[in-house]
């Protein structure tokens, strides 16, 4: 029984360390372009959302790292995923979020193509 309790405690401590390490590994939007090709977590304030309904694929963009069009990072939500978000992408405007995925380059900015609502989490940015 003691061995089992020790093992559970050790797992809880390791889990807590992994969570704090993940928070430390967060990439700021203005630094995301340095991580193109890597899987990462970009965290910052959603400055503006834009539903590009007249563009190919009708994506929704969450612009971070400055005001559109001078932002440094975007999260791109496909039209197929858009309706699955609760809160809606527009309700994320002004909120601090973390976006998980592979960082790509789109023109002069970094971008993550969001594959599911679980790739975006509300964050506590300090």
mmCIF file of C-alpha atoms in Angstrom:
data_model
loop_
_atom_site.group_PDB
_atom_site.id
_atom_site.type_symbol
_atom_site.label_atom_id
_atom_site.label_comp_id
_atom_site.label_asym_id
_atom_site.label_seq_id
_atom_site.Cartn_x
_atom_site.Cartn_y
_atom_site.Cartn_z
ATOM 1 C CA UNK A 1 0.000 0.000 0.000
ATOM 2 C CA UNK A 2 2.827 2.427 0.867
ATOM 3 C CA UNK A 3 4.551 1.652 -2.445
ATOM 4 C CA UNK A 4 1.296 2.351 -4.312
ATOM 5 C CA UNK A 5 0.802 5.696 -2.494
ATOM 6 C CA UNK A 6 4.401 6.703 -3.209
ATOM 7 C CA UNK A 7 3.969 5.878 -6.901
ATOM 8 C CA UNK A 8 0.755 7.917 -7.131
ATOM 9 C CA UNK A 9 2.420 10.880 -5.380
ATOM 10 C CA UNK A 10 5.414 10.673 -7.735
ATOM 11 C CA UNK A 11 3.089 10.644 -10.768
ATOM 12 C CA UNK A 12 1.212 13.701 -9.466
ATOM 13 C CA UNK A 13 4.481 15.588 -8.917
ATOM 14 C CA UNK A 14 5.734 14.672 -12.392
ATOM 15 C CA UNK A 15 2.413 15.785 -13.885
ATOM 16 C CA UNK A 16 2.625 19.136 -12.101
ATOM 17 C CA UNK A 17 6.165 19.639 -13.385
ATOM 18 C CA UNK A 18 5.089 18.832 -16.942
ATOM 19 C CA UNK A 19 2.293 21.425 -16.755
ATOM 20 C CA UNK A 20 4.577 24.172 -15.516
ATOM 21 C CA UNK A 21 7.195 23.271 -18.152
ATOM 22 C CA UNK A 22 4.527 23.571 -20.841
ATOM 23 C CA UNK A 23 3.567 27.027 -19.590
ATOM 24 C CA UNK A 24 7.230 28.073 -19.738
ATOM 25 C CA UNK A 25 7.496 26.772 -23.324
ATOM 26 C CA UNK A 26 4.762 29.115 -24.565
ATOM 27 C CA UNK A 27 5.789 31.126 -27.619
ATOM 28 C CA UNK A 28 4.751 34.774 -27.877
ATOM 29 C CA UNK A 29 3.074 35.731 -31.191
ATOM 30 C CA UNK A 30 5.948 38.029 -32.184
ATOM 31 C CA UNK A 31 8.412 35.131 -31.749
ATOM 32 C CA UNK A 32 6.389 32.495 -33.619
ATOM 33 C CA UNK A 33 8.119 33.097 -36.974
ATOM 34 C CA UNK A 34 11.353 31.844 -35.368
ATOM 35 C CA UNK A 35 9.667 28.466 -34.810
ATOM 36 C CA UNK A 36 8.325 27.755 -38.327
ATOM 37 C CA UNK A 37 8.197 24.014 -38.965
ATOM 38 C CA UNK A 38 7.996 23.189 -35.260
ATOM 39 C CA UNK A 39 5.034 22.077 -33.212
ATOM 40 C CA UNK A 40 4.426 24.583 -30.466
ATOM 41 C CA UNK A 41 2.049 26.567 -28.315
ATOM 42 C CA UNK A 42 1.623 30.239 -29.215
ATOM 43 C CA UNK A 43 0.006 32.295 -26.455
ATOM 44 C CA UNK A 44 -1.222 35.876 -26.545
ATOM 45 C CA UNK A 45 -4.190 38.207 -26.874
ATOM 46 C CA UNK A 46 -6.555 37.823 -29.828
ATOM 47 C CA UNK A 47 -6.439 41.366 -31.190
ATOM 48 C CA UNK A 48 -8.982 40.801 -33.961
ATOM 49 C CA UNK A 49 -11.033 38.007 -35.514
ATOM 50 C CA UNK A 50 -11.931 37.910 -39.184
ATOM 51 C CA UNK A 51 -14.310 35.545 -40.957
ATOM 52 C CA UNK A 52 -13.119 35.548 -44.585
ATOM 53 C CA UNK A 53 -16.376 34.231 -46.021
ATOM 54 C CA UNK A 54 -15.511 35.481 -49.526
ATOM 55 C CA UNK A 55 -12.083 33.802 -49.539
ATOM 56 C CA UNK A 56 -11.292 30.278 -50.709
ATOM 57 C CA UNK A 57 -12.248 27.818 -47.978
ATOM 58 C CA UNK A 58 -14.009 30.521 -45.920
ATOM 59 C CA UNK A 59 -11.475 30.486 -43.045
ATOM 60 C CA UNK A 60 -11.721 32.412 -39.805
ATOM 61 C CA UNK A 61 -8.560 34.100 -38.552
ATOM 62 C CA UNK A 62 -7.581 34.954 -34.992
ATOM 63 C CA UNK A 63 -4.988 37.738 -35.340
ATOM 64 C CA UNK A 64 -2.452 38.051 -32.512
ATOM 65 C CA UNK A 65 0.719 40.023 -31.905
ATOM 66 C CA UNK A 66 -0.563 43.404 -32.996
ATOM 67 C CA UNK A 67 -3.529 44.911 -34.778
ATOM 68 C CA UNK A 68 -4.569 43.708 -38.249
ATOM 69 C CA UNK A 69 -2.956 44.088 -40.767
ATOM 70 C CA UNK A 70 0.310 44.499 -38.857
ATOM 71 C CA UNK A 71 -0.142 41.407 -36.690
ATOM 72 C CA UNK A 72 2.682 38.882 -36.350
ATOM 73 C CA UNK A 73 0.667 35.662 -35.951
ATOM 74 C CA UNK A 74 -2.668 34.142 -36.998
ATOM 75 C CA UNK A 75 -4.589 31.047 -36.037
ATOM 76 C CA UNK A 76 -6.543 29.853 -39.108
ATOM 77 C CA UNK A 77 -9.792 27.993 -38.425
ATOM 78 C CA UNK A 78 -11.260 26.109 -41.386
ATOM 79 C CA UNK A 79 -14.886 26.630 -42.355
ATOM 80 C CA UNK A 80 -15.593 22.993 -41.421
ATOM 81 C CA UNK A 81 -14.328 23.559 -37.857
ATOM 82 C CA UNK A 82 -15.820 27.031 -37.323
ATOM 83 C CA UNK A 83 -19.245 25.866 -36.075
ATOM 84 C CA UNK A 84 -17.691 23.529 -33.492
ATOM 85 C CA UNK A 85 -16.218 26.351 -31.373
ATOM 86 C CA UNK A 86 -17.807 27.238 -28.046
ATOM 87 C CA UNK A 87 -17.143 30.092 -27.404
ATOM 88 C CA UNK A 88 -17.342 31.197 -31.034
ATOM 89 C CA UNK A 89 -14.164 32.549 -32.672
ATOM 90 C CA UNK A 90 -15.610 36.084 -32.482
ATOM 91 C CA UNK A 91 -16.117 35.714 -28.722
ATOM 92 C CA UNK A 92 -12.361 35.060 -28.378
ATOM 93 C CA UNK A 93 -11.543 38.604 -29.531
ATOM 94 C CA UNK A 94 -9.823 40.468 -26.692
ATOM 95 C CA UNK A 95 -9.138 37.236 -24.790
ATOM 96 C CA UNK A 96 -5.789 35.605 -24.019
ATOM 97 C CA UNK A 97 -5.515 32.216 -25.710
ATOM 98 C CA UNK A 98 -2.956 29.517 -26.446
ATOM 99 C CA UNK A 99 -2.972 27.908 -29.890
ATOM 100 C CA UNK A 100 -1.417 24.457 -30.304
ATOM 101 C CA UNK A 101 -0.111 23.065 -33.587
ATOM 102 C CA UNK A 102 2.563 23.182 -36.241
ATOM 103 C CA UNK A 103 3.771 26.713 -36.880
ATOM 104 C CA UNK A 104 3.812 27.574 -40.582
ATOM 105 C CA UNK A 105 4.638 30.663 -42.568
ATOM 106 C CA UNK A 106 1.898 32.560 -44.407
ATOM 107 C CA UNK A 107 3.392 35.459 -46.368
ATOM 108 C CA UNK A 108 5.462 37.381 -43.797
ATOM 109 C CA UNK A 109 3.617 36.042 -40.746
ATOM 110 C CA UNK A 110 3.539 32.869 -38.702
ATOM 111 C CA UNK A 111 0.339 30.828 -38.628
ATOM 112 C CA UNK A 112 -1.134 27.685 -37.130
ATOM 113 C CA UNK A 113 -3.892 25.878 -39.023
ATOM 114 C CA UNK A 114 -6.271 24.844 -36.247
ATOM 115 C CA UNK A 115 -7.485 21.277 -36.713
ATOM 116 C CA UNK A 116 -10.022 21.161 -33.853
ATOM 117 C CA UNK A 117 -11.474 23.359 -31.080
ATOM 118 C CA UNK A 118 -9.182 21.565 -28.611
ATOM 119 C CA UNK A 119 -6.207 23.289 -30.269
ATOM 120 C CA UNK A 120 -7.253 26.638 -28.752
ATOM 121 C CA UNK A 121 -7.388 27.132 -24.996
ATOM 122 C CA UNK A 122 -8.221 30.204 -22.927
ATOM 123 C CA UNK A 123 -5.034 31.228 -21.156
ATOM 124 C CA UNK A 124 -3.941 33.086 -18.065
ATOM 125 C CA UNK A 125 -1.185 35.347 -19.451
ATOM 126 C CA UNK A 126 0.837 37.193 -16.809
#
